[in-house]
């Protein structure tokens, strides 16, 4: 069992059931993660280069007593095997880690509302939204 040195909690990877072959593939292959909706991450095996879009699957995550875990993947390996977790779930836990998993939990699909006067709702706050900062409409506070 793996543990985090800082807080003594069990590793999320230790909560998954997979073999040595899957562990090697996760370590050797190149992965990309995109949070696409609340509790859903698109996991792409970028090792396939220009064909990587054909090797992209959505993985659902859930909050459990052990932490945020990948619980379901739309890939054939996960759909037909109840005994082992697929490489996409293992990659999300091991490579994406707690940061990507928590981002899926915290994902808010609601866009920042724009006011009729051309302003933005972030005008009421000290910190600008990304779009206002990117466009140069507002600067970061000092």
PDB file of C-alpha atoms in Angstrom:
ATOM      1  CA  UNK A   1       0.000   0.000   0.000  1.00  0.00           C
ATOM      2  CA  UNK A   2       1.266   3.462  -0.899  1.00  0.00           C
ATOM      3  CA  UNK A   3       0.894   6.386   1.471  1.00  0.00           C
ATOM      4  CA  UNK A   4       1.353  10.096   1.160  1.00  0.00           C
ATOM      5  CA  UNK A   5       4.358  11.083   3.251  1.00  0.00           C
ATOM      6  CA  UNK A   6       2.768  14.318   4.413  1.00  0.00           C
ATOM      7  CA  UNK A   7      -0.554  13.286   5.877  1.00  0.00           C
ATOM      8  CA  UNK A   8      -0.537   9.506   6.251  1.00  0.00           C
ATOM      9  CA  UNK A   9      -3.644   9.037   4.072  1.00  0.00           C
ATOM     10  CA  UNK A  10      -3.839   6.098   1.698  1.00  0.00           C
ATOM     11  CA  UNK A  11      -3.007   6.780  -1.927  1.00  0.00           C
ATOM     12  CA  UNK A  12      -5.957   6.946  -4.305  1.00  0.00           C
ATOM     13  CA  UNK A  13      -4.094   4.538  -6.619  1.00  0.00           C
ATOM     14  CA  UNK A  14      -4.117   1.947  -3.830  1.00  0.00           C
ATOM     15  CA  UNK A  15      -7.927   2.000  -3.959  1.00  0.00           C
ATOM     16  CA  UNK A  16      -7.924   0.680  -7.549  1.00  0.00           C
ATOM     17  CA  UNK A  17      -7.533  -2.941  -8.651  1.00  0.00           C
ATOM     18  CA  UNK A  18      -5.074  -3.446 -11.517  1.00  0.00           C
ATOM     19  CA  UNK A  19      -2.163  -5.618 -12.535  1.00  0.00           C
ATOM     20  CA  UNK A  20       1.502  -5.122 -13.376  1.00  0.00           C
ATOM     21  CA  UNK A  21       0.795  -4.882 -17.132  1.00  0.00           C
ATOM     22  CA  UNK A  22      -1.604  -1.983 -16.584  1.00  0.00           C
ATOM     23  CA  UNK A  23       0.859  -0.264 -14.241  1.00  0.00           C
ATOM     24  CA  UNK A  24       3.609  -0.492 -16.870  1.00  0.00           C
ATOM     25  CA  UNK A  25       1.359   0.855 -19.637  1.00  0.00           C
ATOM     26  CA  UNK A  26       0.270   3.785 -17.481  1.00  0.00           C
ATOM     27  CA  UNK A  27       3.896   4.602 -16.697  1.00  0.00           C
ATOM     28  CA  UNK A  28       5.131   4.268 -20.291  1.00  0.00           C
ATOM     29  CA  UNK A  29       2.337   6.007 -22.156  1.00  0.00           C
ATOM     30  CA  UNK A  30       1.700   9.742 -22.450  1.00  0.00           C
ATOM     31  CA  UNK A  31      -1.550  11.073 -20.948  1.00  0.00           C
ATOM     32  CA  UNK A  32      -3.689  14.192 -21.289  1.00  0.00           C
ATOM     33  CA  UNK A  33      -6.560  15.111 -18.971  1.00  0.00           C
ATOM     34  CA  UNK A  34      -9.423  17.514 -19.631  1.00  0.00           C
ATOM     35  CA  UNK A  35     -12.193  18.197 -17.132  1.00  0.00           C
ATOM     36  CA  UNK A  36     -15.291  18.260 -19.350  1.00  0.00           C
ATOM     37  CA  UNK A  37     -18.125  18.506 -16.833  1.00  0.00           C
ATOM     38  CA  UNK A  38     -18.725  18.057 -13.125  1.00  0.00           C
ATOM     39  CA  UNK A  39     -17.325  14.693 -12.025  1.00  0.00           C
ATOM     40  CA  UNK A  40     -16.165  13.828 -15.557  1.00  0.00           C
ATOM     41  CA  UNK A  41     -12.648  13.858 -17.035  1.00  0.00           C
ATOM     42  CA  UNK A  42     -11.637  13.075 -20.603  1.00  0.00           C
ATOM     43  CA  UNK A  43      -8.524  10.885 -20.466  1.00  0.00           C
ATOM     44  CA  UNK A  44      -6.529  10.763 -23.697  1.00  0.00           C
ATOM     45  CA  UNK A  45      -3.680   8.412 -24.505  1.00  0.00           C
ATOM     46  CA  UNK A  46      -1.477  10.918 -26.344  1.00  0.00           C
ATOM     47  CA  UNK A  47       1.051   8.193 -27.221  1.00  0.00           C
ATOM     48  CA  UNK A  48      -1.008   7.580 -30.349  1.00  0.00           C
ATOM     49  CA  UNK A  49       0.035  10.956 -31.791  1.00  0.00           C
ATOM     50  CA  UNK A  50      -2.331  12.245 -34.460  1.00  0.00           C
ATOM     51  CA  UNK A  51      -4.662   9.290 -33.744  1.00  0.00           C
ATOM     52  CA  UNK A  52      -4.969  10.176 -30.057  1.00  0.00           C
ATOM     53  CA  UNK A  53      -8.597  11.329 -30.436  1.00  0.00           C
ATOM     54  CA  UNK A  54      -9.482   7.693 -31.180  1.00  0.00           C
ATOM     55  CA  UNK A  55      -7.955   6.773 -27.810  1.00  0.00           C
ATOM     56  CA  UNK A  56      -9.833   9.232 -25.622  1.00  0.00           C
ATOM     57  CA  UNK A  57     -12.409   8.141 -23.056  1.00  0.00           C
ATOM     58  CA  UNK A  58     -14.509   9.835 -20.418  1.00  0.00           C
ATOM     59  CA  UNK A  59     -13.921   8.766 -16.840  1.00  0.00           C
ATOM     60  CA  UNK A  60     -16.453   9.509 -14.121  1.00  0.00           C
ATOM     61  CA  UNK A  61     -15.198  10.314 -10.623  1.00  0.00           C
ATOM     62  CA  UNK A  62     -16.961  10.166  -7.275  1.00  0.00           C
ATOM     63  CA  UNK A  63     -16.340  11.413  -3.777  1.00  0.00           C
ATOM     64  CA  UNK A  64     -15.870   8.477  -1.404  1.00  0.00           C
ATOM     65  CA  UNK A  65     -14.644   7.970   2.144  1.00  0.00           C
ATOM     66  CA  UNK A  66     -11.192   7.281   0.660  1.00  0.00           C
ATOM     67  CA  UNK A  67     -11.210  10.525  -1.361  1.00  0.00           C
ATOM     68  CA  UNK A  68     -12.098  11.382  -4.943  1.00  0.00           C
ATOM     69  CA  UNK A  69     -11.827   8.207  -7.050  1.00  0.00           C
ATOM     70  CA  UNK A  70     -12.201   7.335 -10.730  1.00  0.00           C
ATOM     71  CA  UNK A  71     -15.191   4.991 -10.668  1.00  0.00           C
ATOM     72  CA  UNK A  72     -16.300   4.372 -14.248  1.00  0.00           C
ATOM     73  CA  UNK A  73     -14.815   4.628 -17.736  1.00  0.00           C
ATOM     74  CA  UNK A  74     -16.549   4.354 -21.098  1.00  0.00           C
ATOM     75  CA  UNK A  75     -13.707   2.274 -22.638  1.00  0.00           C
ATOM     76  CA  UNK A  76     -14.379  -1.355 -23.619  1.00  0.00           C
ATOM     77  CA  UNK A  77     -11.861  -2.697 -21.085  1.00  0.00           C
ATOM     78  CA  UNK A  78     -13.735  -1.104 -18.194  1.00  0.00           C
ATOM     79  CA  UNK A  79     -17.178  -1.958 -19.547  1.00  0.00           C
ATOM     80  CA  UNK A  80     -16.464  -5.689 -19.841  1.00  0.00           C
ATOM     81  CA  UNK A  81     -14.265  -6.319 -16.821  1.00  0.00           C
ATOM     82  CA  UNK A  82     -15.714  -6.086 -13.341  1.00  0.00           C
ATOM     83  CA  UNK A  83     -12.541  -7.454 -11.745  1.00  0.00           C
ATOM     84  CA  UNK A  84      -9.950  -4.901 -12.850  1.00  0.00           C
ATOM     85  CA  UNK A  85      -9.844  -1.143 -13.341  1.00  0.00           C
ATOM     86  CA  UNK A  86      -8.837   0.062 -16.811  1.00  0.00           C
ATOM     87  CA  UNK A  87      -5.631   1.949 -17.607  1.00  0.00           C
ATOM     88  CA  UNK A  88      -7.573   5.206 -18.073  1.00  0.00           C
ATOM     89  CA  UNK A  89      -8.837   5.137 -14.475  1.00  0.00           C
ATOM     90  CA  UNK A  90      -5.380   4.190 -13.203  1.00  0.00           C
ATOM     91  CA  UNK A  91      -3.744   6.960 -15.279  1.00  0.00           C
ATOM     92  CA  UNK A  92      -6.220   9.517 -13.939  1.00  0.00           C
ATOM     93  CA  UNK A  93      -5.462   8.503 -10.354  1.00  0.00           C
ATOM     94  CA  UNK A  94      -1.692   8.055 -10.750  1.00  0.00           C
ATOM     95  CA  UNK A  95      -0.713  10.695 -13.308  1.00  0.00           C
ATOM     96  CA  UNK A  96      -3.571  13.213 -13.081  1.00  0.00           C
ATOM     97  CA  UNK A  97      -3.653  12.736  -9.341  1.00  0.00           C
ATOM     98  CA  UNK A  98      -5.532  14.656  -6.676  1.00  0.00           C
ATOM     99  CA  UNK A  99      -5.332  17.970  -8.536  1.00  0.00           C
ATOM    100  CA  UNK A 100      -7.212  16.762 -11.627  1.00  0.00           C
ATOM    101  CA  UNK A 101      -9.621  14.647  -9.569  1.00  0.00           C
ATOM    102  CA  UNK A 102     -10.514  17.605  -7.339  1.00  0.00           C
ATOM    103  CA  UNK A 103     -10.849  19.888 -10.385  1.00  0.00           C
ATOM    104  CA  UNK A 104     -13.520  17.511 -11.708  1.00  0.00           C
ATOM    105  CA  UNK A 105     -15.396  17.735  -8.415  1.00  0.00           C
ATOM    106  CA  UNK A 106     -15.090  21.540  -8.289  1.00  0.00           C
ATOM    107  CA  UNK A 107     -15.897  22.118 -11.984  1.00  0.00           C
ATOM    108  CA  UNK A 108     -18.507  24.850 -12.465  1.00  0.00           C
ATOM    109  CA  UNK A 109     -19.944  24.948 -16.002  1.00  0.00           C
ATOM    110  CA  UNK A 110     -21.670  28.273 -15.354  1.00  0.00           C
ATOM    111  CA  UNK A 111     -19.941  30.992 -17.379  1.00  0.00           C
ATOM    112  CA  UNK A 112     -19.177  34.354 -15.804  1.00  0.00           C
ATOM    113  CA  UNK A 113     -22.202  36.510 -16.614  1.00  0.00           C
ATOM    114  CA  UNK A 114     -21.652  39.615 -18.730  1.00  0.00           C
ATOM    115  CA  UNK A 115     -23.727  42.651 -17.847  1.00  0.00           C
ATOM    116  CA  UNK A 116     -25.737  44.631 -20.407  1.00  0.00           C
ATOM    117  CA  UNK A 117     -23.461  47.663 -19.877  1.00  0.00           C
ATOM    118  CA  UNK A 118     -20.481  45.646 -21.175  1.00  0.00           C
ATOM    119  CA  UNK A 119     -19.111  45.019 -17.710  1.00  0.00           C
ATOM    120  CA  UNK A 120     -18.684  41.723 -16.003  1.00  0.00           C
ATOM    121  CA  UNK A 121     -19.842  40.293 -12.700  1.00  0.00           C
ATOM    122  CA  UNK A 122     -16.192  40.195 -11.628  1.00  0.00           C
ATOM    123  CA  UNK A 123     -16.315  44.021 -11.476  1.00  0.00           C
ATOM    124  CA  UNK A 124     -17.890  43.575  -8.049  1.00  0.00           C
ATOM    125  CA  UNK A 125     -14.799  41.681  -6.841  1.00  0.00           C
ATOM    126  CA  UNK A 126     -11.162  42.622  -6.298  1.00  0.00           C
ATOM    127  CA  UNK A 127      -9.899  39.847  -8.551  1.00  0.00           C
ATOM    128  CA  UNK A 128     -10.778  39.790 -12.285  1.00  0.00           C
ATOM    129  CA  UNK A 129     -12.150  36.736 -14.068  1.00  0.00           C
ATOM    130  CA  UNK A 130      -9.825  35.087 -16.577  1.00  0.00           C
ATOM    131  CA  UNK A 131     -11.562  36.551 -19.627  1.00  0.00           C
ATOM    132  CA  UNK A 132     -11.335  40.138 -18.302  1.00  0.00           C
ATOM    133  CA  UNK A 133      -7.664  39.621 -17.416  1.00  0.00           C
ATOM    134  CA  UNK A 134      -6.841  37.952 -20.755  1.00  0.00           C
ATOM    135  CA  UNK A 135      -8.523  40.682 -22.789  1.00  0.00           C
ATOM    136  CA  UNK A 136      -6.747  43.403 -20.804  1.00  0.00           C
ATOM    137  CA  UNK A 137     -10.012  44.906 -19.537  1.00  0.00           C
ATOM    138  CA  UNK A 138      -8.897  44.404 -15.909  1.00  0.00           C
ATOM    139  CA  UNK A 139      -5.490  43.984 -14.295  1.00  0.00           C
ATOM    140  CA  UNK A 140      -4.563  41.874 -11.297  1.00  0.00           C
ATOM    141  CA  UNK A 141      -4.649  43.773  -7.993  1.00  0.00           C
ATOM    142  CA  UNK A 142      -1.301  44.721  -6.519  1.00  0.00           C
TER     143      UNK A 142
END
